[in-house]
Amino acid sequence: MKKRWSTGIAAVLGISLLMAGCSGAPSAELPKDSQGGQSAEGSTGGSGGVGAQVDYKIIGIDPGAGIMKAAEKAIEEYDLKDWELVEGSGAAMTAALTQAYKDKKPIIITGWTPHWKFSKYELKYLKDPKGVFGAGEEIHTVVRKGLKENQPSAYAFLDNFHWTTEDMEKVMLDIADGKKPEEAAAEWVKNNEEKVNKWVEGIQPADGKKISLAYVAWDSEIASTNVVKTVLEQKLKYQVELSQVEAGPMWAGVANGDVDGMVAAWLPTTHADYYEKLGKDVEDLGANLEGTKVGLVVPAYMDIDSIEDLKK
């Protein structure tokens, strides 16, 4: 069994980063110069330092997302009075990053790991000496109570499921490059037979039984949930139903038994509020992935290293 998470950690770490996935929000704009055109400043130097280079803008994602709340707190804690957090979506943020990186222009975004952008581009987190964005997290597998008794094969596999950020980012990058989630997942399963076989070793196939999984539309959870679905179907002969919902309904669905489980619980910080309210009504099978992180991210070619550098 994997280690379980203690609710006491949430009180220590505090910030609830309820990150949202991609939405149809307007695209975030790239920094502009005073004449309204795209900034021609390079990655270092330039009048007014990095703030002037990026028009004092941090490119964010969906309004209300936990990482946006943390970014707003960072602006306050680091006394970044002239700075603006630009609301948009995950898709708008990555589009802005892609264009800036292509042109080797400076940009500051709200970022998190795992994410395919870290596989595609050379990026770095800005140091956060005040600890506003909290410590690293884990992604946990959480199932409804009673699953072990009436779906023992699915329970055993879900308890065994564990992979790395590199595994997840490979699937995420394939999806970002145009593959359908189920195709990218199937290809990863095919190319990682040894790891997959360890997950299902000694588990009896279910012969067509049905199981349902919930997930949020974050790139990371689309990747992991589709991989789990593929293994359940190919290796254990389950019929799998996926439900894409927001984080709150995802937790509530598992807690009240409407769905059987999820592999998308970010703990101890991101989903701390949900765990505090519903943790007693679910079974936490522990981490399926370690090493997650959130914060402010810049291209590696930018000559800044800390959030405190934004005041220069």
CSV table of C-alpha atoms in Angstrom, one decimal:
chain,number,residue,atom,x,y,z
A,1,MET,CA,0.0,0.0,0.0
A,2,LYS,CA,1.1,3.5,-0.7
A,3,LYS,CA,1.3,6.0,2.1
A,4,ARG,CA,-1.8,7.9,3.1
A,5,TRP,CA,-2.0,11.7,3.4
A,6,SER,CA,-2.7,13.3,6.8
A,7,THR,CA,-5.3,16.1,7.0
A,8,GLY,CA,-3.0,17.9,9.4
A,9,ILE,CA,-0.6,18.9,6.6
A,10,ALA,CA,-3.3,21.1,5.0
A,11,ALA,CA,-3.5,23.4,7.9
A,12,VAL,CA,0.3,23.9,7.7
A,13,LEU,CA,0.5,24.6,4.0
A,14,GLY,CA,-2.6,26.7,3.9
A,15,ILE,CA,-3.1,28.0,0.4
A,16,SER,CA,-5.8,26.2,-1.6
A,17,LEU,CA,-4.7,26.3,-5.2
A,18,LEU,CA,-7.9,25.2,-7.0
A,19,MET,CA,-6.4,25.2,-10.5
A,20,ALA,CA,-8.8,25.2,-13.4
A,21,GLY,CA,-8.4,23.7,-16.8
A,22,CYS,CA,-8.7,25.2,-20.2
A,23,SER,CA,-11.7,27.4,-20.9
A,24,GLY,CA,-13.1,29.5,-23.7
A,25,ALA,CA,-11.8,32.7,-22.1
A,26,PRO,CA,-10.2,35.4,-24.2
A,27,SER,CA,-6.6,34.9,-25.2
A,28,ALA,CA,-3.9,36.5,-23.0
A,29,GLU,CA,-1.9,39.2,-24.9
A,30,LEU,CA,1.8,39.3,-25.2
A,31,PRO,CA,3.7,42.3,-23.7
A,32,LYS,CA,3.5,45.4,-25.9
A,33,ASP,CA,5.7,48.4,-26.1
A,34,SER,CA,4.5,52.0,-25.6
A,35,GLN,CA,3.6,52.3,-29.3
A,36,GLY,CA,1.2,49.3,-29.1
A,37,GLY,CA,3.4,46.9,-31.1
A,38,GLN,CA,5.0,43.7,-29.8
A,39,SER,CA,7.9,44.4,-27.5
A,40,ALA,CA,11.3,44.2,-29.2
A,41,GLU,CA,13.2,44.1,-25.9
A,42,GLY,CA,15.5,41.2,-25.4
A,43,SER,CA,15.6,38.8,-22.5
A,44,THR,CA,18.1,40.8,-20.5
A,45,GLY,CA,18.6,44.5,-20.0
A,46,GLY,CA,16.3,47.1,-21.4
A,47,SER,CA,14.9,50.2,-19.9
A,48,GLY,CA,13.2,49.7,-16.5
A,49,GLY,CA,14.3,46.1,-16.1
A,50,VAL,CA,12.1,43.0,-16.5
A,51,GLY,CA,8.9,44.8,-15.6
A,52,ALA,CA,9.2,47.2,-18.5
A,53,GLN,CA,10.1,44.3,-20.8
A,54,VAL,CA,6.9,42.5,-20.1
A,55,ASP,CA,4.7,45.6,-19.6
A,56,TYR,CA,4.4,44.6,-15.9
A,57,LYS,CA,2.1,41.7,-16.8
A,58,ILE,CA,2.0,38.1,-15.5
A,59,ILE,CA,0.1,35.9,-17.9
A,60,GLY,CA,-2.4,33.8,-15.9
A,61,ILE,CA,-5.2,31.3,-16.5
A,62,ASP,CA,-8.8,31.1,-15.4
A,63,PRO,CA,-10.1,33.7,-13.0
A,64,GLY,CA,-10.7,32.1,-9.6
A,65,ALA,CA,-8.2,29.3,-10.1
A,66,GLY,CA,-6.2,28.5,-7.0
A,67,ILE,CA,-2.9,29.3,-8.8
A,68,MET,CA,-4.3,32.7,-9.7
A,69,LYS,CA,-5.2,33.3,-6.0
A,70,ALA,CA,-1.7,32.4,-5.1
A,71,ALA,CA,-0.3,34.7,-7.8
A,72,GLU,CA,-2.4,37.6,-6.5
A,73,LYS,CA,-1.1,36.9,-3.0
A,74,ALA,CA,2.5,36.9,-4.4
A,75,ILE,CA,2.0,40.3,-6.0
A,76,GLU,CA,0.9,41.6,-2.5
A,77,GLU,CA,3.5,39.8,-0.5
A,78,TYR,CA,6.4,40.9,-2.7
A,79,ASP,CA,5.0,44.4,-3.0
A,80,LEU,CA,4.7,44.3,-6.8
A,81,LYS,CA,2.6,47.4,-6.9
A,82,ASP,CA,2.9,48.1,-10.6
A,83,TRP,CA,2.2,44.5,-11.7
A,84,GLU,CA,-1.0,43.1,-13.3
A,85,LEU,CA,-2.1,39.5,-13.3
A,86,VAL,CA,-3.8,38.9,-16.7
A,87,GLU,CA,-6.8,36.5,-16.6
A,88,GLY,CA,-7.4,34.1,-19.4
A,89,SER,CA,-7.3,30.3,-19.7
A,90,GLY,CA,-4.7,27.5,-19.7
A,91,ALA,CA,-4.9,27.5,-23.5
A,92,ALA,CA,-4.4,31.3,-23.8
A,93,MET,CA,-1.4,31.1,-21.4
A,94,THR,CA,0.3,28.4,-23.3
A,95,ALA,CA,-0.4,30.1,-26.6
A,96,ALA,CA,1.2,33.3,-25.3
A,97,LEU,CA,4.2,31.3,-24.0
A,98,THR,CA,4.6,29.5,-27.3
A,99,GLN,CA,4.7,32.7,-29.3
A,100,ALA,CA,7.1,34.5,-26.9
A,101,TYR,CA,9.4,31.5,-26.8
A,102,LYS,CA,9.5,31.3,-30.6
A,103,ASP,CA,10.5,35.0,-30.7
A,104,LYS,CA,12.9,34.7,-27.7
A,105,LYS,CA,11.0,37.4,-25.9
A,106,PRO,CA,10.5,37.7,-22.2
A,107,ILE,CA,7.3,36.5,-20.6
A,108,ILE,CA,6.1,35.6,-17.1
A,109,ILE,CA,3.4,33.0,-16.6
A,110,THR,CA,1.6,31.1,-13.9
A,111,GLY,CA,2.9,27.5,-14.3
A,112,TRP,CA,2.7,24.1,-12.8
A,113,THR,CA,4.3,20.7,-13.1
A,114,PRO,CA,3.6,18.2,-14.6
A,115,HIS,CA,2.8,20.0,-17.8
A,116,TRP,CA,3.9,19.4,-21.4
A,117,LYS,CA,5.4,22.9,-21.7
A,118,PHE,CA,8.3,21.7,-19.5
A,119,SER,CA,9.0,18.9,-22.0
A,120,LYS,CA,8.8,21.2,-25.0
A,121,TYR,CA,10.5,24.3,-23.8
A,122,GLU,CA,13.4,25.2,-21.5
A,123,LEU,CA,11.7,26.9,-18.6
A,124,LYS,CA,12.4,27.6,-14.9
A,125,TYR,CA,10.4,28.5,-11.8
A,126,LEU,CA,11.2,31.8,-10.1
A,127,LYS,CA,12.4,31.2,-6.6
A,128,ASP,CA,9.7,32.0,-4.0
A,129,PRO,CA,11.6,32.8,-0.8
A,130,LYS,CA,8.4,33.8,1.0
A,131,GLY,CA,6.8,30.5,0.3
A,132,VAL,CA,3.6,32.0,-1.2
A,133,PHE,CA,3.1,29.1,-3.6
A,134,GLY,CA,3.6,26.4,-0.9
A,135,ALA,CA,5.6,23.3,-1.0
A,136,GLY,CA,5.5,20.5,-3.6
A,137,GLU,CA,2.4,18.3,-3.9
A,138,GLU,CA,1.4,14.8,-4.9
A,139,ILE,CA,-1.4,13.6,-7.1
A,140,HIS,CA,-3.5,10.9,-5.2
A,141,THR,CA,-5.8,8.2,-6.2
A,142,VAL,CA,-9.1,8.4,-4.3
A,143,VAL,CA,-12.0,5.9,-4.5
A,144,ARG,CA,-15.4,5.5,-3.1
A,145,LYS,CA,-15.9,3.5,0.0
A,146,GLY,CA,-16.8,-0.1,-0.7
A,147,LEU,CA,-14.9,-0.4,-3.9
A,148,LYS,CA,-12.5,-2.9,-2.5
A,149,GLU,CA,-15.3,-5.3,-1.6
A,150,ASN,CA,-17.4,-5.1,-4.8
A,151,GLN,CA,-14.7,-4.2,-7.4
A,152,PRO,CA,-11.6,-5.9,-6.1
A,153,SER,CA,-9.7,-6.1,-9.4
A,154,ALA,CA,-10.2,-2.4,-10.1
A,155,TYR,CA,-9.3,-1.5,-6.5
A,156,ALA,CA,-6.1,-3.5,-6.7
A,157,PHE,CA,-5.0,-1.9,-9.9
A,158,LEU,CA,-5.8,1.6,-8.8
A,159,ASP,CA,-3.9,1.0,-5.6
A,160,ASN,CA,-0.9,-0.1,-7.6
A,161,PHE,CA,-1.0,2.7,-10.2
A,162,HIS,CA,2.0,4.9,-9.9
A,163,TRP,CA,4.1,6.7,-12.5
A,164,THR,CA,6.5,9.6,-12.9
A,165,THR,CA,6.2,13.2,-14.1
A,166,GLU,CA,8.2,12.2,-17.2
A,167,ASP,CA,5.7,9.5,-18.0
A,168,MET,CA,2.8,11.9,-17.6
A,169,GLU,CA,4.4,14.6,-19.6
A,170,LYS,CA,5.1,12.3,-22.5
A,171,VAL,CA,1.4,11.6,-22.8
A,172,MET,CA,0.5,15.2,-22.3
A,173,LEU,CA,3.0,16.3,-25.0
A,174,ASP,CA,1.6,13.8,-27.5
A,175,ILE,CA,-1.9,15.2,-26.9
A,176,ALA,CA,-0.7,18.8,-27.2
A,177,ASP,CA,0.9,17.9,-30.5
A,178,GLY,CA,-2.5,16.7,-31.9
A,179,LYS,CA,-3.1,13.1,-30.8
A,180,LYS,CA,-6.4,12.2,-29.3
A,181,PRO,CA,-6.1,11.5,-25.6
A,182,GLU,CA,-7.1,7.8,-26.0
A,183,GLU,CA,-4.6,7.4,-28.8
A,184,ALA,CA,-1.7,9.0,-26.8
A,185,ALA,CA,-2.6,6.8,-23.8
A,186,ALA,CA,-2.8,3.6,-25.8
A,187,GLU,CA,0.6,4.4,-27.3
A,188,TRP,CA,2.2,5.0,-23.9
A,189,VAL,CA,0.7,1.8,-22.5
A,190,LYS,CA,2.1,-0.1,-25.5
A,191,ASN,CA,5.6,1.4,-25.1
A,192,ASN,CA,5.7,0.8,-21.3
A,193,GLU,CA,4.5,-2.8,-21.1
A,194,GLU,CA,6.9,-3.7,-18.3
A,195,LYS,CA,5.7,-1.0,-16.0
A,196,VAL,CA,2.0,-1.6,-16.9
A,197,ASN,CA,2.3,-5.3,-16.3
A,198,LYS,CA,3.6,-4.7,-12.7
A,199,TRP,CA,0.5,-2.6,-12.0
A,200,VAL,CA,-1.8,-5.5,-12.9
A,201,GLU,CA,0.3,-8.5,-11.9
A,202,GLY,CA,-1.8,-11.2,-10.2
A,203,ILE,CA,-5.1,-9.3,-10.7
A,204,GLN,CA,-8.0,-11.2,-12.1
A,205,PRO,CA,-9.8,-9.7,-15.2
A,206,ALA,CA,-13.2,-8.4,-14.6
A,207,ASP,CA,-14.9,-9.8,-17.7
A,208,GLY,CA,-17.0,-6.8,-18.7
A,209,LYS,CA,-17.8,-5.2,-15.4
A,210,LYS,CA,-18.5,-1.5,-15.5
A,211,ILE,CA,-16.5,1.1,-13.6
A,212,SER,CA,-16.6,4.9,-13.7
A,213,LEU,CA,-13.9,7.5,-13.2
A,214,ALA,CA,-14.2,11.3,-12.8
A,215,TYR,CA,-11.5,13.8,-13.8
A,216,VAL,CA,-11.0,17.5,-14.3
A,217,ALA,CA,-10.1,18.9,-17.7
A,218,TRP,CA,-6.5,19.7,-16.8
A,219,ASP,CA,-3.9,18.4,-19.2
A,220,SER,CA,-2.3,16.3,-16.5
A,221,GLU,CA,-5.6,14.6,-15.5
A,222,ILE,CA,-6.7,14.0,-19.1
A,223,ALA,CA,-3.4,12.1,-19.6
A,224,SER,CA,-3.5,10.1,-16.4
A,225,THR,CA,-7.2,9.2,-16.5
A,226,ASN,CA,-7.0,8.0,-20.1
A,227,VAL,CA,-4.0,5.9,-19.3
A,228,VAL,CA,-5.8,4.3,-16.4
A,229,LYS,CA,-8.9,3.8,-18.6
A,230,THR,CA,-6.7,2.0,-21.3
A,231,VAL,CA,-5.2,-0.3,-18.7
A,232,LEU,CA,-8.6,-1.2,-17.2
A,233,GLU,CA,-10.0,-2.0,-20.6
A,234,GLN,CA,-7.0,-3.7,-22.2
A,235,LYS,CA,-5.6,-5.6,-19.3
A,236,LEU,CA,-8.5,-6.1,-17.0
A,237,LYS,CA,-11.4,-6.2,-19.4
A,238,TYR,CA,-13.5,-3.5,-17.7
A,239,GLN,CA,-16.0,-1.3,-19.4
A,240,VAL,CA,-14.9,2.2,-18.3
A,241,GLU,CA,-17.0,5.3,-18.3
A,242,LEU,CA,-15.3,8.7,-17.9
A,243,SER,CA,-17.0,11.8,-16.5
A,244,GLN,CA,-15.3,15.2,-17.0
A,245,VAL,CA,-16.4,17.6,-14.3
A,246,GLU,CA,-15.1,20.5,-12.1
A,247,ALA,CA,-13.0,19.7,-9.0
A,248,GLY,CA,-15.9,20.1,-6.6
A,249,PRO,CA,-18.3,17.7,-8.4
A,250,MET,CA,-15.4,15.3,-8.9
A,251,TRP,CA,-14.8,15.0,-5.2
A,252,ALA,CA,-18.5,14.9,-4.4
A,253,GLY,CA,-19.2,12.2,-7.0
A,254,VAL,CA,-16.6,9.9,-5.4
A,255,ALA,CA,-17.8,10.7,-1.9
A,256,ASN,CA,-21.5,10.0,-2.6
A,257,GLY,CA,-20.7,6.9,-4.8
A,258,ASP,CA,-21.9,8.3,-8.1
A,259,VAL,CA,-18.5,7.5,-9.6
A,260,ASP,CA,-16.1,4.8,-8.5
A,261,GLY,CA,-12.9,6.9,-8.2
A,262,MET,CA,-10.4,9.4,-9.6
A,263,VAL,CA,-6.6,9.6,-10.1
A,264,ALA,CA,-6.7,13.4,-10.0
A,265,ALA,CA,-6.6,14.5,-6.3
A,266,TRP,CA,-3.9,17.2,-5.8
A,267,LEU,CA,-2.8,17.1,-2.2
A,268,PRO,CA,-2.1,18.4,0.4
A,269,THR,CA,-2.7,22.0,-0.9
A,270,THR,CA,-4.7,22.2,-4.2
A,271,HIS,CA,-7.6,20.1,-3.1
A,272,ALA,CA,-7.2,20.7,0.7
A,273,ASP,CA,-10.7,22.2,1.0
A,274,TYR,CA,-12.4,19.3,-0.6
A,275,TYR,CA,-10.4,16.8,1.4
A,276,GLU,CA,-11.3,18.5,4.6
A,277,LYS,CA,-15.0,18.4,3.8
A,278,LEU,CA,-15.2,15.0,2.1
A,279,GLY,CA,-12.1,13.0,3.1
A,280,LYS,CA,-14.0,11.0,5.7
A,281,ASP,CA,-16.4,9.8,3.0
A,282,VAL,CA,-13.7,8.5,0.5
A,283,GLU,CA,-10.7,6.2,0.6
A,284,ASP,CA,-7.4,7.8,-0.2
A,285,LEU,CA,-5.1,5.2,-1.8
A,286,GLY,CA,-2.1,7.5,-1.7
A,287,ALA,CA,0.1,9.2,-4.3
A,288,ASN,CA,0.1,8.0,-7.9
A,289,LEU,CA,2.7,10.7,-8.7
A,290,GLU,CA,5.1,12.8,-6.7
A,291,GLY,CA,6.9,16.0,-7.5
A,292,THR,CA,4.2,18.4,-8.5
A,293,LYS,CA,4.8,22.2,-8.2
A,294,VAL,CA,3.2,25.5,-8.9
A,295,GLY,CA,4.6,29.0,-9.2
A,296,LEU,CA,5.7,31.8,-11.6
A,297,VAL,CA,7.6,30.4,-14.6
A,298,VAL,CA,9.8,32.1,-17.2
A,299,PRO,CA,11.8,30.9,-20.2
A,300,ALA,CA,15.3,29.8,-19.2
A,301,TYR,CA,16.9,32.5,-21.4
A,302,MET,CA,15.5,35.2,-19.1
A,303,ASP,CA,18.1,36.6,-16.7
A,304,ILE,CA,16.0,36.5,-13.5
A,305,ASP,CA,15.9,33.9,-10.8
A,306,SER,CA,13.5,35.0,-8.1
A,307,ILE,CA,10.1,36.7,-7.7
A,308,GLU,CA,12.0,39.3,-5.8
A,309,ASP,CA,13.8,40.2,-9.0
A,310,LEU,CA,10.5,41.6,-10.4
A,311,LYS,CA,10.8,44.6,-8.2
A,312,LYS,CA,14.0,45.7,-9.9
